[in-house]
Amino acid sequence: MGDSDDELLDEEPELDTAMLNHTGGVNRIRYSSIPDRHIVATWSDRGKVHIWDTSQQVISVDNPSTAAGASHSKEVKPLFSFDGHQVEGFAMDWSKTVHGRLATGDCKKNIHLWSPVEGGTWHVDQRPYSTHTDSVEDIQWSPNEQNVFASCSVDKTVRIWDARAKPSKACMLTTQAHDADVNVISWNRNEPFIVSGGDDGVIKVWDLRQFQSGVAVAIFKHHTGPITSVEWHPTDSSVFVAAGSDDQVTLWDLAVERDNEAEGKGRHLDVPPQLLFIHMGQKDIKEVHWHRQLPGVLFSTAESGFNIFKTISV
């Protein structure tokens, strides 16, 4: 490492921001890949879901010295709002295969599907998907099937749904996934796997071809607090990242096997061999995500701020 690299490490990081005012706290925010538009959805703690066009905010961050960036107002109205849930929630995901399609789940066990309509607005099906028996904590659309999505709940289950069926009959597969609340799930883009994390601190990997058996293909117990975030690597189908309320971000690789010869006779590592890396230093970590453009770069959010980091493991 040269002197110039040392100087860069000593510099304080700079973060350009552009803000808009939001009524109530933001439980969760998700970005949509609608062509030529920067659309985000927010779950408000006041029981409403809002959709925003943040195109001007993105422009102002890209060009902070321009007049557009300097003069842009924070007073932006949502493109669309829905108060049909009537209670707050956390579960929300945009479809990966249908632009503008959204699913939202609330703390009273109901899931609603959103469809884009002409004029830049949305139609929300008033008939809820309500097979869960407790709060819906997370939702994930299939990365390949237009009408299939998964959800997890405080009722300890993970369920697979077919949006083409009537809401009362749309739940196609169910498994009792954890011994406590299931907080988060992530659907693998390349393999028929879903990873889940629960209040029990356990991470489980499910093969959808064996989903009904209720037996996970991998179980990892390393975290000492509830799992708050999981996400598969966007291109490496065996790698995922997880975060927990024990202030750890962990990096995992299913392809790694235990090497008894390397460990020595009669000796075993105290951690699973699939655990590649542990990132610490943040307090009350909420989410961790892979950077979509920079391979191997991770972005984690916590009460203590943001961390952006990259390991040599991936």
XYZ file of C-alpha atoms in Angstrom:
314
model
C 0.000 0.000 0.000
C 1.471 3.348 -1.048
C 1.483 6.739 0.658
C -1.467 7.922 -1.454
C -3.530 4.968 -0.224
C -2.662 5.826 3.384
C -3.812 9.392 2.813
C -7.133 8.175 1.433
C -7.706 6.007 4.494
C -7.085 9.000 6.772
C -9.691 11.132 5.009
C -13.173 11.402 6.477
C -15.757 9.819 4.139
C -18.194 12.185 2.457
C -21.839 11.340 1.883
C -24.025 13.507 -0.356
C -27.715 13.380 0.501
C -30.998 14.709 -0.818
C -34.023 14.522 1.444
C -37.783 14.568 1.226
C -40.224 14.951 4.083
C -42.075 11.823 5.196
C -45.126 11.767 7.447
C -44.453 9.393 10.319
C -41.555 7.030 10.863
C -40.315 4.820 8.024
C -40.587 1.132 8.941
C -39.113 -0.044 5.645
C -38.124 1.395 2.278
C -37.705 -0.476 -0.995
C -36.526 0.648 -4.441
C -38.146 -0.388 -7.721
C -36.432 -0.963 -11.055
C -39.101 0.799 -13.121
C -37.405 1.925 -16.366
C -36.275 5.570 -16.446
C -37.764 6.302 -13.025
C -36.402 6.127 -9.504
C -39.402 4.813 -7.558
C -39.400 3.848 -3.892
C -42.104 2.541 -1.580
C -42.196 3.275 2.142
C -44.059 1.577 4.987
C -45.129 4.291 7.442
C -45.619 3.600 11.132
C -48.938 5.423 10.737
C -50.418 2.493 8.819
C -49.949 3.806 5.279
C -47.805 2.688 2.359
C -46.517 5.464 0.088
C -44.921 5.376 -3.361
C -42.518 8.188 -4.267
C -40.723 9.364 -7.391
C -37.220 10.232 -6.177
C -35.769 11.017 -9.611
C -34.992 14.630 -8.702
C -33.308 13.581 -5.472
C -31.090 11.146 -7.380
C -30.143 13.861 -9.872
C -29.262 16.269 -7.079
C -27.018 13.662 -5.406
C -25.287 12.874 -8.706
C -24.737 16.600 -9.332
C -24.562 18.245 -5.884
C -23.004 21.448 -7.245
C -25.657 22.089 -9.884
C -28.525 24.502 -9.511
C -30.979 21.593 -9.653
C -29.317 19.989 -6.689
C -29.103 23.199 -4.713
C -32.678 24.323 -5.238
C -34.621 21.063 -5.031
C -37.277 21.134 -2.329
C -37.890 18.478 0.319
C -41.639 19.105 0.003
C -42.559 16.215 -2.297
C -45.947 14.524 -2.342
C -46.261 10.761 -2.815
C -47.305 9.497 -6.220
C -49.739 7.156 -4.494
C -50.736 6.218 -0.946
C -52.679 3.256 0.429
C -54.257 3.156 3.882
C -56.216 -0.087 3.435
C -53.945 -2.036 5.780
C -55.258 0.174 8.630
C -52.295 -0.866 10.806
C -48.561 -0.502 10.373
C -46.354 -3.148 8.816
C -42.850 -4.032 7.696
C -43.154 -6.555 4.853
C -42.696 -5.106 1.376
C -41.121 -6.174 -1.920
C -41.212 -5.100 -5.566
C -41.515 -7.802 -8.215
C -38.294 -8.643 -10.057
C -40.159 -9.742 -13.191
C -43.106 -7.298 -13.508
C -42.217 -3.615 -13.388
C -44.192 -1.739 -10.758
C -45.810 -4.745 -9.094
C -45.661 -4.618 -5.297
C -46.642 -6.776 -2.330
C -47.090 -5.415 1.203
C -47.819 -7.197 4.469
C -48.931 -5.792 7.832
C -48.862 -6.573 11.540
C -52.426 -7.933 11.418
C -51.395 -10.817 9.087
C -52.794 -9.357 5.839
C -50.958 -9.129 2.506
C -52.104 -6.879 -0.363
C -50.952 -6.969 -3.990
C -50.394 -3.791 -6.005
C -50.540 -3.534 -9.804
C -49.433 -0.515 -11.862
C -52.057 1.139 -14.054
C -51.889 3.785 -16.755
C -51.308 7.304 -15.584
C -48.509 6.443 -13.185
C -50.704 5.163 -10.376
C -51.493 1.778 -8.799
C -54.461 -0.479 -8.151
C -54.414 -2.337 -4.833
C -56.447 -5.510 -4.552
C -58.725 -4.986 -1.544
C -58.952 -8.743 -0.956
C -56.158 -9.628 1.472
C -54.040 -12.758 1.441
C -54.604 -13.668 5.081
C -53.605 -17.292 5.654
C -50.899 -16.290 8.143
C -52.143 -16.271 11.733
C -49.903 -13.439 12.959
C -47.872 -10.442 11.783
C -46.260 -10.736 8.329
C -42.603 -9.765 8.772
C -41.114 -10.052 5.275
C -42.098 -10.712 1.656
C -39.999 -11.836 -1.318
C -41.139 -12.157 -4.925
C -39.707 -15.064 -6.876
C -36.847 -13.835 -9.070
C -38.093 -16.022 -11.949
C -41.851 -16.645 -11.620
C -44.138 -13.658 -12.233
C -46.941 -14.764 -9.919
C -45.089 -16.492 -7.088
C -43.997 -14.863 -3.836
C -42.936 -15.970 -0.368
C -43.692 -14.550 3.066
C -42.629 -15.153 6.654
C -44.410 -14.395 9.878
C -44.499 -14.202 13.646
C -46.547 -17.407 13.362
C -43.145 -19.136 12.756
C -43.951 -20.189 9.186
C -42.664 -19.451 5.705
C -45.332 -19.661 3.009
C -45.262 -19.753 -0.804
C -48.116 -18.076 -2.691
C -49.523 -18.091 -6.239
C -50.982 -14.679 -7.073
C -53.125 -16.144 -9.871
C -55.344 -17.930 -7.352
C -58.037 -16.382 -5.179
C -56.500 -14.942 -1.989
C -58.252 -17.560 0.143
C -56.667 -20.368 -1.892
C -53.394 -18.748 -2.934
C -51.164 -20.255 -0.222
C -49.636 -23.255 -1.980
C -46.842 -24.367 0.367
C -46.221 -23.899 4.086
C -43.449 -24.978 6.410
C -42.978 -24.499 10.139
C -39.649 -22.782 9.690
C -38.398 -21.707 13.131
C -39.099 -22.109 16.834
C -39.722 -18.353 17.118
C -40.797 -15.398 14.954
C -39.449 -15.586 11.386
C -38.138 -12.084 10.710
C -36.551 -12.122 7.256
C -36.244 -14.192 4.079
C -34.295 -13.946 0.831
C -34.950 -15.808 -2.421
C -31.913 -17.056 -4.359
C -31.764 -15.679 -7.903
C -30.139 -18.739 -9.456
C -31.096 -21.746 -7.334
C -34.415 -22.911 -5.779
C -33.286 -21.806 -2.305
C -34.751 -19.481 0.307
C -32.762 -18.411 3.372
C -34.642 -17.412 6.520
C -33.681 -15.837 9.834
C -35.635 -15.788 13.076
C -35.846 -14.436 16.591
C -34.153 -17.659 17.693
C -30.900 -16.426 16.119
C -30.965 -19.331 13.685
C -30.391 -19.077 9.929
C -31.938 -21.798 7.762
C -31.648 -22.584 4.058
C -34.651 -24.190 2.376
C -34.726 -26.132 -0.883
C -38.090 -25.414 -2.497
C -38.071 -28.884 -4.039
C -38.239 -30.314 -0.503
C -40.097 -27.436 1.130
C -43.139 -29.376 2.318
C -40.951 -31.802 4.270
C -40.227 -29.060 6.801
C -36.554 -30.041 6.825
C -34.006 -27.319 6.030
C -30.982 -28.271 3.919
C -28.712 -26.162 6.136
C -29.034 -24.762 9.673
C -26.587 -22.267 11.188
C -26.582 -21.180 14.827
C -23.879 -18.577 15.340
C -25.697 -15.339 16.122
C -26.660 -14.787 19.757
C -29.586 -12.460 18.981
C -32.500 -12.283 16.525
C -31.624 -12.231 12.823
C -32.569 -8.845 11.342
C -31.495 -9.195 7.700
C -30.482 -11.844 5.142
C -29.622 -11.514 1.459
C -28.191 -13.847 -1.163
C -25.224 -12.681 -3.217
C -26.556 -11.357 -6.568
C -24.383 -13.686 -8.700
C -22.746 -16.316 -6.439
C -25.609 -18.677 -5.605
C -23.878 -20.293 -2.613
C -23.045 -17.065 -0.742
C -25.310 -14.986 1.496
C -24.951 -12.298 4.152
C -26.832 -11.990 7.437
C -27.140 -9.449 10.231
C -28.314 -9.805 13.800
C -29.269 -7.776 16.833
C -26.056 -9.097 18.413
C -24.285 -6.341 16.411
C -22.737 -8.739 13.899
C -22.812 -8.992 10.115
C -21.837 -12.472 8.954
C -20.834 -13.749 5.531
C -21.603 -17.389 4.620
C -20.723 -19.780 1.795
C -22.690 -23.032 1.476
C -20.042 -24.464 -0.850
C -17.430 -24.663 1.929
C -17.023 -28.026 3.625
C -15.278 -28.877 6.885
C -11.599 -29.767 6.392
C -10.754 -32.220 9.172
C -7.134 -32.567 8.035
C -6.546 -28.803 8.216
C -8.133 -28.570 11.662
C -6.097 -31.459 13.017
C -7.089 -34.740 14.587
C -9.693 -34.385 17.323
C -9.970 -30.621 16.851
C -12.896 -28.645 15.442
C -13.389 -24.961 14.845
C -15.752 -23.164 17.214
C -17.602 -21.661 14.245
C -19.245 -23.356 11.249
C -16.789 -23.787 8.362
C -19.279 -22.013 6.081
C -18.849 -18.788 8.100
C -16.389 -16.763 6.012
C -16.286 -13.414 7.778
C -17.672 -11.452 10.732
C -18.067 -7.671 10.566
C -18.536 -5.822 13.856
C -18.471 -2.284 15.197
C -22.066 -1.217 14.579
C -24.879 -0.982 17.103
C -28.394 -2.339 16.498
C -27.932 -3.432 12.861
C -31.160 -3.336 10.850
C -30.335 -4.292 7.266
C -27.435 -5.413 5.090
C -27.405 -5.439 1.293
C -25.024 -6.276 -1.538
C -24.037 -3.408 -3.822
C -25.512 -4.102 -7.259
C -22.718 -2.469 -9.275
C -19.590 -3.079 -7.154
C -18.880 -6.822 -6.764
C -18.452 -7.931 -3.171
C -19.266 -4.546 -1.622
C -21.716 -4.603 1.294
C -23.823 -1.806 2.769
C -25.184 -2.130 6.306
C -27.500 0.208 8.208
C -27.640 0.498 11.980
C -28.598 2.831 14.802
C -24.966 3.951 14.829
C -24.902 4.793 11.097
C -23.939 3.275 7.751
C -21.025 0.965 7.000
C -19.741 0.245 3.473
C -17.153 -2.507 3.310
C -15.698 -5.294 1.176
C -14.012 -8.486 2.321
C -11.341 -10.535 0.596
C -13.597 -13.582 0.966
C -15.954 -12.769 -1.917
